Tab-separated table of C-alpha atoms and ligand atoms in Angstrom:
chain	number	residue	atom	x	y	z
A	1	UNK	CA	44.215	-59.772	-11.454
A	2	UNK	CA	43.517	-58.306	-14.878
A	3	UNK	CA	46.349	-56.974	-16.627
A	4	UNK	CA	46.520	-54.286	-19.460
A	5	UNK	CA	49.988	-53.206	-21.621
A	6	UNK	CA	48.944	-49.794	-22.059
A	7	UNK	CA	50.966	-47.661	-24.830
A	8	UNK	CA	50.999	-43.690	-24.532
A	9	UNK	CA	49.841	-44.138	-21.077
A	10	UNK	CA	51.805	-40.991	-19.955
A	11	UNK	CA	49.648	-38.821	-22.568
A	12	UNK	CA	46.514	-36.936	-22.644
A	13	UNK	CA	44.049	-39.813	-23.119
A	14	UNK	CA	45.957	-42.755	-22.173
A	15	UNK	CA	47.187	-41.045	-18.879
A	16	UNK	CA	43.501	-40.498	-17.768
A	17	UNK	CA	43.002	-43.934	-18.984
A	18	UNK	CA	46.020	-45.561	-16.919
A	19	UNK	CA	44.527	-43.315	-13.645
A	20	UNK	CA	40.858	-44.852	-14.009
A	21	UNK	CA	41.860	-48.438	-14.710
A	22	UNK	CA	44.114	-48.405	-11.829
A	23	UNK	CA	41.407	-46.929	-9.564
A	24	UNK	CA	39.245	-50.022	-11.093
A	25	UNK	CA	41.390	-52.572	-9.708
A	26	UNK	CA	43.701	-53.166	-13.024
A	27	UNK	CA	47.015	-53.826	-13.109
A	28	UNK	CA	48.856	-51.622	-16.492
A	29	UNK	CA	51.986	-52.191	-17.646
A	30	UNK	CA	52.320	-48.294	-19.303
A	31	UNK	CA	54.642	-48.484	-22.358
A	32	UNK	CA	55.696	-44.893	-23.426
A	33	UNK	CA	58.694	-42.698	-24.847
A	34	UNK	CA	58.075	-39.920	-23.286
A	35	UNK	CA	57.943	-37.203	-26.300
A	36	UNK	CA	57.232	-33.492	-25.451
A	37	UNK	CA	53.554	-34.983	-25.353
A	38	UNK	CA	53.885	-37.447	-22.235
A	39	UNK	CA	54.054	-35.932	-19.021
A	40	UNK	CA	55.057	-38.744	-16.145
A	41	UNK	CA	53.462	-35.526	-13.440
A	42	UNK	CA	49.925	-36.874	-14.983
A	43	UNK	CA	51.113	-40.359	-13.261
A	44	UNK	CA	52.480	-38.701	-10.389
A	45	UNK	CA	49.387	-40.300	-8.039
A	46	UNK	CA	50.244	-43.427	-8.873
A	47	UNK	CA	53.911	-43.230	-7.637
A	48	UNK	CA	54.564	-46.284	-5.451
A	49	UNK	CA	51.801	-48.283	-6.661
A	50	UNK	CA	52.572	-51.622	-7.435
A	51	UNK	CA	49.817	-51.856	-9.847
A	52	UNK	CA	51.257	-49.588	-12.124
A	53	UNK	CA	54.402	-50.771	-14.069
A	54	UNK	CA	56.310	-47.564	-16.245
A	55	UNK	CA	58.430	-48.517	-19.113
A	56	UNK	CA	59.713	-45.906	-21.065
A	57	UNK	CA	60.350	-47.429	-24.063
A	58	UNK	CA	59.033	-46.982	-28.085
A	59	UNK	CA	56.371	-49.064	-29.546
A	60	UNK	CA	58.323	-49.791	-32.330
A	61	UNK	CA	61.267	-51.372	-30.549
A	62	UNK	CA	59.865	-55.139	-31.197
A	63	UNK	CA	62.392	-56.611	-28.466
A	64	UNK	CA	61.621	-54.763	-25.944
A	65	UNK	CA	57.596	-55.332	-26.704
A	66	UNK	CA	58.041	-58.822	-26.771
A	67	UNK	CA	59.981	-58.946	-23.945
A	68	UNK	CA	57.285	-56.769	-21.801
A	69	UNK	CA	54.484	-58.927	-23.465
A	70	UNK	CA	56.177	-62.285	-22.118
A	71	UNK	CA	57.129	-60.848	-18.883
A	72	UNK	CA	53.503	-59.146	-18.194
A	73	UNK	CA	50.973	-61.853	-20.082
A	74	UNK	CA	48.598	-58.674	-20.202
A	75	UNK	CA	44.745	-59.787	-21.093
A	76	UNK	CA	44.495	-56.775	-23.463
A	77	UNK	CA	46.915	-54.064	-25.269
A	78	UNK	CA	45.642	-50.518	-25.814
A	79	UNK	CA	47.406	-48.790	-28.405
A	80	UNK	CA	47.225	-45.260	-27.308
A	81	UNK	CA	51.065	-44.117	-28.440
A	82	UNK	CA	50.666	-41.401	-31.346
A	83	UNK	CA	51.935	-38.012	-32.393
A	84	UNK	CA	48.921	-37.056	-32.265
A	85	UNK	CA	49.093	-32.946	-33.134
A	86	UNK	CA	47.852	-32.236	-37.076
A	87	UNK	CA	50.184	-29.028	-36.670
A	88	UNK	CA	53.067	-30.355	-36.136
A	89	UNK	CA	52.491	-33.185	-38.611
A	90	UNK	CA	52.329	-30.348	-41.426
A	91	UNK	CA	55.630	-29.279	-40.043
A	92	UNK	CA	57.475	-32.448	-39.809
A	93	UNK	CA	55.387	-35.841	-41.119
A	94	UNK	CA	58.067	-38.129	-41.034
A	95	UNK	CA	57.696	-38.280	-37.566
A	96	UNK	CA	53.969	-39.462	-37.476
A	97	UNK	CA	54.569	-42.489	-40.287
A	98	UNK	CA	57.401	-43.720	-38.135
A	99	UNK	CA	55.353	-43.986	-34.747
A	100	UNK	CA	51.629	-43.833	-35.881
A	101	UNK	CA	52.268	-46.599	-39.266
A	102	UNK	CA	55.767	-48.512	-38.560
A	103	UNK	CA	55.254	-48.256	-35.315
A	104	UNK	CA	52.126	-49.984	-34.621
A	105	UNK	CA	52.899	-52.283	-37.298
A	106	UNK	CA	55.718	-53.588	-35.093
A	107	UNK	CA	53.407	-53.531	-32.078
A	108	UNK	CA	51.293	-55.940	-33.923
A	109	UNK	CA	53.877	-58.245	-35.006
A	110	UNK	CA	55.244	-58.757	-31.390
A	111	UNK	CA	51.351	-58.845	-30.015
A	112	UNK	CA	50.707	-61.248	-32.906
A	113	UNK	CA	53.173	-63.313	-31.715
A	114	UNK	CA	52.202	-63.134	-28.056
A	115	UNK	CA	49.096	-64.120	-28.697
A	116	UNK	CA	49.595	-66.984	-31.014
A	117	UNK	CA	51.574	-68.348	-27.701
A	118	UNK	CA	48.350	-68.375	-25.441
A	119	UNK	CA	46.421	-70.944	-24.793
A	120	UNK	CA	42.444	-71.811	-24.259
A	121	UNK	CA	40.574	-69.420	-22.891
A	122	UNK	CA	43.109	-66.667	-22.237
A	123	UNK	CA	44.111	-66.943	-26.328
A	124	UNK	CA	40.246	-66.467	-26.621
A	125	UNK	CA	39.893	-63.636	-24.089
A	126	UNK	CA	42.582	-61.397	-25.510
A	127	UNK	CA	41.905	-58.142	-27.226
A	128	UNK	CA	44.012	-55.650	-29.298
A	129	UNK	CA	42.362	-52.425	-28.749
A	130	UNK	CA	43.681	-50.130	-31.152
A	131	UNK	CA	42.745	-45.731	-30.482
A	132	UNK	CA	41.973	-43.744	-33.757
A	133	UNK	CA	40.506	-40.782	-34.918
A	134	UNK	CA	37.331	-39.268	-36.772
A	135	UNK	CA	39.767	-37.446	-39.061
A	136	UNK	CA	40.579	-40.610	-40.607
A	137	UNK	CA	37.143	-40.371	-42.505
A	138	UNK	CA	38.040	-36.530	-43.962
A	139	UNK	CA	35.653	-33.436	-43.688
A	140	UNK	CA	32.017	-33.162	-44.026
A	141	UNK	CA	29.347	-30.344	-45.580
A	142	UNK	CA	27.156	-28.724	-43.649
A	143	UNK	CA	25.091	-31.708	-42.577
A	144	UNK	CA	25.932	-35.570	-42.065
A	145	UNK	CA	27.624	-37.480	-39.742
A	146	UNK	CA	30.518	-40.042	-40.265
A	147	UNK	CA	29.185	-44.009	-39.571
A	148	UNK	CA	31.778	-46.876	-39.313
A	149	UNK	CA	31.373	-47.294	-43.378
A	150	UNK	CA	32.075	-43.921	-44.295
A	151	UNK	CA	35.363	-44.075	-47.206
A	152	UNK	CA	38.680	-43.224	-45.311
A	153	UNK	CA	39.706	-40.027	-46.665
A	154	UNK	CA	42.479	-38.417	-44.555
A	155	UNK	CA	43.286	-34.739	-45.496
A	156	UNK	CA	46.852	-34.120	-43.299
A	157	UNK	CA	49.607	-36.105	-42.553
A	158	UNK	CA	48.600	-36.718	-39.109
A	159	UNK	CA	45.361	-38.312	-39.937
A	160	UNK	CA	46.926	-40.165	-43.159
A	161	UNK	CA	49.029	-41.984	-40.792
A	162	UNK	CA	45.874	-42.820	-38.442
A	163	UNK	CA	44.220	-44.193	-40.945
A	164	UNK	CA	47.010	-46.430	-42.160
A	165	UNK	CA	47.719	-47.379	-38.918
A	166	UNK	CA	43.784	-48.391	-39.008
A	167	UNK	CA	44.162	-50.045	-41.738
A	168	UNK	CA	46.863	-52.187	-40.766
A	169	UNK	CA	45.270	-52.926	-37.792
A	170	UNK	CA	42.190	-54.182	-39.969
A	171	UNK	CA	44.695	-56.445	-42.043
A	172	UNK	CA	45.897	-58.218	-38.691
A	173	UNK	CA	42.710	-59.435	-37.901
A	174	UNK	CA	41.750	-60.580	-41.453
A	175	UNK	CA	45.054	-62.394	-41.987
A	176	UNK	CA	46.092	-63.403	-38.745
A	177	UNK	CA	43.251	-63.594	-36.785
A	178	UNK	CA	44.535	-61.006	-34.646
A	179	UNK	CA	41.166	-60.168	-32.264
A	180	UNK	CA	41.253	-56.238	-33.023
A	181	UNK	CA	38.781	-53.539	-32.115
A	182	UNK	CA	39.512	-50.019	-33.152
A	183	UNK	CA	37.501	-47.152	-31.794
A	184	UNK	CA	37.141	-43.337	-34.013
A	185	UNK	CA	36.942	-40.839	-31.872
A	186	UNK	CA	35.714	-37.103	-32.087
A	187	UNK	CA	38.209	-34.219	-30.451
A	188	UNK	CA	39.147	-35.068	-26.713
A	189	UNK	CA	39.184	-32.598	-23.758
A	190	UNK	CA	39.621	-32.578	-20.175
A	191	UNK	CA	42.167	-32.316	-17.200
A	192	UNK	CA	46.087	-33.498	-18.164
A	193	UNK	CA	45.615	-31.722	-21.754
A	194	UNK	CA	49.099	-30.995	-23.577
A	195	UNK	CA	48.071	-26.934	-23.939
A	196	UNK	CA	48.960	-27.011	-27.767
A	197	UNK	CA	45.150	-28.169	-28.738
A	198	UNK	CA	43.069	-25.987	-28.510
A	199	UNK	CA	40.969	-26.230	-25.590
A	200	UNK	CA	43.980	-26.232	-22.876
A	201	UNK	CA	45.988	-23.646	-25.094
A	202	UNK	CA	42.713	-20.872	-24.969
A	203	UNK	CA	42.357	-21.360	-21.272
A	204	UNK	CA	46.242	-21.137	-20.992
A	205	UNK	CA	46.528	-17.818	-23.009
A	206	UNK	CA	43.283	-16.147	-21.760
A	207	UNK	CA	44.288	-16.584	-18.460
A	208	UNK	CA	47.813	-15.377	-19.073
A	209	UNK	CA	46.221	-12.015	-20.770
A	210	UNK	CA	47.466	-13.272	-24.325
A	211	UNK	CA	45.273	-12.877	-27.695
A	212	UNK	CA	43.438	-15.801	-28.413
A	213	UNK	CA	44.284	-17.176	-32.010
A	214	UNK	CA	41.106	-18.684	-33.920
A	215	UNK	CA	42.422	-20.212	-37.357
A	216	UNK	CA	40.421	-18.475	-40.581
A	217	UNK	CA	36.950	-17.619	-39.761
A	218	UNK	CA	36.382	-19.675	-35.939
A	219	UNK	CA	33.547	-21.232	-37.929
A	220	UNK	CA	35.314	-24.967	-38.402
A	221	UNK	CA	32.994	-27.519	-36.343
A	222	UNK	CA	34.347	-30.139	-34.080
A	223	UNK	CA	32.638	-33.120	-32.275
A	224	UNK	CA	33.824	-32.460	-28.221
A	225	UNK	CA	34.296	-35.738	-26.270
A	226	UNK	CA	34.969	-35.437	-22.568
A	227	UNK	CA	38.031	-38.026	-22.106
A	228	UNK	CA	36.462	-39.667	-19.257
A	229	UNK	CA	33.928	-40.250	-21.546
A	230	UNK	CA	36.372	-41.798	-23.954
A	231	UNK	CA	37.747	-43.811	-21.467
A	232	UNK	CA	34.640	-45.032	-20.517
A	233	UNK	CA	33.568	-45.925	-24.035
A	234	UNK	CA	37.193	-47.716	-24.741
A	235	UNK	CA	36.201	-50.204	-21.530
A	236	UNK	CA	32.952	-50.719	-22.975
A	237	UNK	CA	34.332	-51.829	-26.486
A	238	UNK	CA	37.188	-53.692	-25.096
A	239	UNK	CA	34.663	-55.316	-22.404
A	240	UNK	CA	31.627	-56.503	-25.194
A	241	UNK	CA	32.819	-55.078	-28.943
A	242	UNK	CA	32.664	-57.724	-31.586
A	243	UNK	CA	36.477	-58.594	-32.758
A	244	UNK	CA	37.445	-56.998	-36.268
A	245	UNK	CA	34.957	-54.152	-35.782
A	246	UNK	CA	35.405	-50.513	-35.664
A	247	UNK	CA	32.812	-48.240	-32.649
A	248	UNK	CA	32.606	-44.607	-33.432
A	249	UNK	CA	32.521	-42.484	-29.942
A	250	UNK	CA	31.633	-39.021	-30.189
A	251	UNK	CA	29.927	-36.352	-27.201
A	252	UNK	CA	27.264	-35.278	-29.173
A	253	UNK	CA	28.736	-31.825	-28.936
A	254	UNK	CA	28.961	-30.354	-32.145
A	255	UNK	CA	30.724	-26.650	-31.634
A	256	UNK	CA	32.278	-24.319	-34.104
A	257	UNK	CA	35.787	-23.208	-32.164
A	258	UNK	CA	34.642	-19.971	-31.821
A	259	UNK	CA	31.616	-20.925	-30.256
A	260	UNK	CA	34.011	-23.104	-28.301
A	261	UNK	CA	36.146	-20.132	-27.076
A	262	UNK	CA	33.692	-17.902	-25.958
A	263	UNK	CA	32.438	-20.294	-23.584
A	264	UNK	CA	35.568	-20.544	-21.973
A	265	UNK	CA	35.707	-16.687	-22.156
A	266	UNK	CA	32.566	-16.622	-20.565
A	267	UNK	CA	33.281	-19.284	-17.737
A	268	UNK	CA	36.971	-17.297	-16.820
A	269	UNK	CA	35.211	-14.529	-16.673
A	270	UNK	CA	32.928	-15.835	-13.866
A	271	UNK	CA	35.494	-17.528	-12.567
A	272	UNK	CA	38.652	-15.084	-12.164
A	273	UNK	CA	37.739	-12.061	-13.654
A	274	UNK	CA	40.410	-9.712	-15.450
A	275	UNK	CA	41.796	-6.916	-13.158
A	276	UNK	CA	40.391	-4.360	-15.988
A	277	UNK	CA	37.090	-5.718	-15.993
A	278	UNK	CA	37.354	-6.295	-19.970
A	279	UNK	CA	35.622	-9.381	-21.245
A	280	UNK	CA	38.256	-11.977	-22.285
A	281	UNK	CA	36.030	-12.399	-25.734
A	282	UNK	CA	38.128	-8.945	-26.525
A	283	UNK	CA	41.438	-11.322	-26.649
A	284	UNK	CA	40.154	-12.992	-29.531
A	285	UNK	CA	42.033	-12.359	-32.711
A	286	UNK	CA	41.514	-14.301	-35.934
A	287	UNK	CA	45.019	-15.577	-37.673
A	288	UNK	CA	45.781	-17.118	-41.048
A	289	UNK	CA	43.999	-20.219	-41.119
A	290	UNK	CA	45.501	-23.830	-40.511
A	291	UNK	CA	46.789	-25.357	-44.326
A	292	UNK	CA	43.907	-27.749	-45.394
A	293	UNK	CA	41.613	-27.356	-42.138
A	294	UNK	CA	38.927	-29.735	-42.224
A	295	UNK	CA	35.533	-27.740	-42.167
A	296	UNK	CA	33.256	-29.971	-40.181
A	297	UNK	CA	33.509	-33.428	-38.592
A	298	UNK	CA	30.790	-35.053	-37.206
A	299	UNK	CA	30.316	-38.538	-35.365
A	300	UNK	CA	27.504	-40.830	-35.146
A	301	UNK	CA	27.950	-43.151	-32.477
A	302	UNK	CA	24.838	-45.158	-32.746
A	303	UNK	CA	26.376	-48.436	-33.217
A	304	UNK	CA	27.769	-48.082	-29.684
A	305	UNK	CA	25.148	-47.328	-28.191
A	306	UNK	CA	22.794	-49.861	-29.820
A	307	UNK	CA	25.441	-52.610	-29.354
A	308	UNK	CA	26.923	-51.761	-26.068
A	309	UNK	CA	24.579	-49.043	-24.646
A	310	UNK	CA	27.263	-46.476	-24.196
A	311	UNK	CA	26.489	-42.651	-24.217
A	312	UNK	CA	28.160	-39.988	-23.200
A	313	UNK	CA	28.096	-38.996	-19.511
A	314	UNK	CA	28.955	-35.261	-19.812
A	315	UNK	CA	27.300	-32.734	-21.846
A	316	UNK	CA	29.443	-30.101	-23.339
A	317	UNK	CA	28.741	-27.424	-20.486
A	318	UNK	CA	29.225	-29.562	-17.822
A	319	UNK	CA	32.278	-31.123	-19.569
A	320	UNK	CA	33.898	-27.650	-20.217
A	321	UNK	CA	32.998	-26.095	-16.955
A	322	UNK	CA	34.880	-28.891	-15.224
A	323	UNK	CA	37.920	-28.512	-17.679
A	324	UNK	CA	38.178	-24.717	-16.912
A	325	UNK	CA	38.172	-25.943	-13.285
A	326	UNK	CA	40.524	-27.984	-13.428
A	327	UNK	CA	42.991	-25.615	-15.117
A	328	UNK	CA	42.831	-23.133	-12.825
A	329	UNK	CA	43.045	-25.930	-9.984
A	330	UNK	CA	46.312	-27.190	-11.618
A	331	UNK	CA	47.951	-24.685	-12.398
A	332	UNK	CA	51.330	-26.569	-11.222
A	333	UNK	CA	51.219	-28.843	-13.877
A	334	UNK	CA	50.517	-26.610	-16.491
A	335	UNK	CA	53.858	-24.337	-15.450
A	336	UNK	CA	55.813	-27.697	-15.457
A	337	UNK	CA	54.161	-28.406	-18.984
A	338	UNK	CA	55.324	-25.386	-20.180
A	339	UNK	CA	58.513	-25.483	-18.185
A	340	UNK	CA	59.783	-27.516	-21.210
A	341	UNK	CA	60.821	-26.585	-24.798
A	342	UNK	CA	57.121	-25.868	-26.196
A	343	UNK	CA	55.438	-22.579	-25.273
A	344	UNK	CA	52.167	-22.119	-26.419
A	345	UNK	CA	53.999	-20.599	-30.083
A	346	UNK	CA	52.207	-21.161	-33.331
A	347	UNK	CA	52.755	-24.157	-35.633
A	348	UNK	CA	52.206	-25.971	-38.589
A	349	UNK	CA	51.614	-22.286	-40.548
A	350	UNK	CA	54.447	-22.268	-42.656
A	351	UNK	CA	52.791	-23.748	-46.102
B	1	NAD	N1	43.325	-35.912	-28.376
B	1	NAD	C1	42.303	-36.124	-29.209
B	1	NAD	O1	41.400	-35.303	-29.315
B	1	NAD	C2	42.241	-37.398	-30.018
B	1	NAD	C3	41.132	-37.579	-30.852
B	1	NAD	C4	41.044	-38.751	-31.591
B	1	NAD	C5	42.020	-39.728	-31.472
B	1	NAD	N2	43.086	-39.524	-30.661
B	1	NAD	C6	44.097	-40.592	-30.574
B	1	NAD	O2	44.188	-40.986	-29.218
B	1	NAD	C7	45.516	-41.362	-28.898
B	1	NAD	C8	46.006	-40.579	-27.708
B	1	NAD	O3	45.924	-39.179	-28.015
B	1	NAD	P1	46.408	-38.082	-26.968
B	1	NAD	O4	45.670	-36.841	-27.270
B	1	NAD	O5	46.386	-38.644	-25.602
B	1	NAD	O6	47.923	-37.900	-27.448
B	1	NAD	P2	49.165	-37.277	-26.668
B	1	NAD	O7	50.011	-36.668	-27.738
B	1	NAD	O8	48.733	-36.469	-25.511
B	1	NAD	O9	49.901	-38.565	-26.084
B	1	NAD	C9	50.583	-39.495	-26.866
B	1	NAD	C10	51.494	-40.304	-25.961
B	1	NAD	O10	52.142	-41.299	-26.761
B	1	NAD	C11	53.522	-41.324	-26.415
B	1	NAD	N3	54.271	-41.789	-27.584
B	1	NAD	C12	54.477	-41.133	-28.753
B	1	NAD	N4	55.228	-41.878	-29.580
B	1	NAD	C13	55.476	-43.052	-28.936
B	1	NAD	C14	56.181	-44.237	-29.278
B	1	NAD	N5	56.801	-44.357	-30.452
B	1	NAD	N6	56.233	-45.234	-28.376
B	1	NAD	C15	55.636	-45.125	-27.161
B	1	NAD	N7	54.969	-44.023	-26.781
B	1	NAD	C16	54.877	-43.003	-27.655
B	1	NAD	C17	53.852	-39.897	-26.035
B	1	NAD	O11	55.023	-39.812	-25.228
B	1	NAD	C18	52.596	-39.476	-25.302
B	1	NAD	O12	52.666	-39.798	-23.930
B	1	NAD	C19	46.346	-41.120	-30.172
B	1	NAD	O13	46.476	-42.344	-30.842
B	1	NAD	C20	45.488	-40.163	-30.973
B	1	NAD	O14	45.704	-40.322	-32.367
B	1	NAD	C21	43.227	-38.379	-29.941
């Protein structure tokens, strides 16, 4: 039986990840310290099943790695564990260098390690998989797209620490040998969504009668990547990506947020229309915009598609329509989200 160490596996992505692989036959080890982000109700199906081993434990805590990696003898590690919220790293950075930079670096010393130990074919076999982000690359004009070569240039704390922790990834495989594939994705969304981003957070608030804060003018354009379609492009790089390379993965769903918001206005509105009859477009109200927003990012994903043949699956309107679904299916475990210290107040605005 295949086995994966999974980190952040009780996150957003990695917990849809962890669900899918399981249903696939895998057995996951899921490594995770359970910040505010990671949610063990997202894992709640899974309760029982042998195939899914929970650790709650850091990334950067070598012995406990090592001992999991020696214990497990996974085939592959995914390194999903991140802060992973730009407005919170403007508020408090210190905590993305020590997870997103020293953290994976000590992953990678202890899965350095564990690797050098194997043998034959499983030493050949094994993958690092390691999860970035577009914003690595910076922000764009009006037109272009980032490729694989484009020049890191991280404009927040939260993607300066991605792109380290990129870049150290990079150096593992060119000095140790370390087989490493990185994928740079575009903005996730879908069910299990921590409601601070923005997607989760509009349905949230619209549905709770709340105005619906777009930072500066709404007119900053994001890439929108349905997570099973992440997931599904992570397998495919982990299953045929060549070793040392970096895949872009993007939806090919270029929205400006306000375009973004009014479609989930729109679908609500169909969906569970206000009492007043009001449009929930009339929520919207524009607020001081984030510190250094990134105007535009864009994602060309060619190189994953001509290499591997992956595209997405979901177009945005199918993607979203499910999402709002979802929500209002779930409501449960959005309560118990917000049942915790974070409710749906603005960060990051305080520069
Ligand atoms: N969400 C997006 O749109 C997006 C886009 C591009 C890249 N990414 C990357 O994908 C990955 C997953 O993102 P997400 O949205 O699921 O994030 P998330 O914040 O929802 O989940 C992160 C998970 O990592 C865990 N974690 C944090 N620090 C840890 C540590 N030191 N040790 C072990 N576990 C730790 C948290 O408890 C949480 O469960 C991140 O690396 C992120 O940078 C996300």
């Amino acid at each position: 039986m295949t086995t994966w160490l999974v980190t952040g596996g009780a996150g957003f992505i990695g917990g849809n990840f962890v669900l899918e692989a399981i249903a696939d036959g895998i057995r996951v080890v899921n490594l995770d310290v359970l910040t505010y982000a990671g949610n063990l109700d997202t894992l709640a199906s899974l309760q029982g099943n042998p195939a899914h081993v929970f650790v709650e434990g850091d990334i950067g805590d070598r012995d406990l790695v090592a001992r999991l990696l020696a214990e497990h003898r996974p085939d592959a590690v995914i390194n999903f564990a991140a802060e992973s919220h730009v407005d919170r790293s403007i508020d408090g950075p210190g905590a993305f260098v020590q997870t997103n930079v020293v953290g994976t670096l000590v992953l990678l010393e202890a899965v350095r390690d564990y690797w050098k130990s194997l043998e034959g074919g499983a030493r050949d076999a094994f993958r690092f998989l390691h999860v970035s982000t577009d914003e690595v690359y910076g922000s764009l004009g009006d037109s272009g797209k980032f490729v694989e070569t484009t020049p890191y240039a991280p404009n927040s704390p939260y993607s300066a620490s991605k792109a380290a922790s990129d870049h150290l990834v990079r150096a593992f495989h060119h000095t140790y040998g370390l087989p490493v594939l990185t994928t740079n994705c575009s903005n996730n969304y879908g069910p299990y969504q921590f409601p601070e981003k923005l997607i989760p957070l509009v349905i949230a608030k619209a549905i709770a009668g709340e105005p619906l804060p777009i930072y500066g003018d709404g007119m900053n354009v994001r890439d929108w990547l349905y997570v099973g379609d992440h997931c599904s492009a992570i397998r495919a790089v982990l299953a045929g990506g060549r070793v040392g390379e970096t895949y872009n993965v993007g939806g090919n769903a270029e929205r400006p947020n306000i375009e973004v918001v009014n479609v989930i206005c729109a679908l609500l509105d169909e969906r569970r229309p206000r009492e007043d009859g009001q449009p929930r477009s009339s929520q919207i109200t524009y607020v001081k915009d984030r510190p250094g927003h990134d105007r535009r990012y864009a994602i060309d994903a060619s190189k994953l598609e001509s290499e591997l043949g992956w595209t997405p699956a979901h177009s945005f309107e199918q993607g979203i329509a499910d999402t709002v679904d979802w929500y209002l299916d779930n409501q449960p475990w959005v309560q118990r989200v917000l049942d915790g210290s974070y409710r749906l107040e603005r960060i990051g605005a305080t520069v």
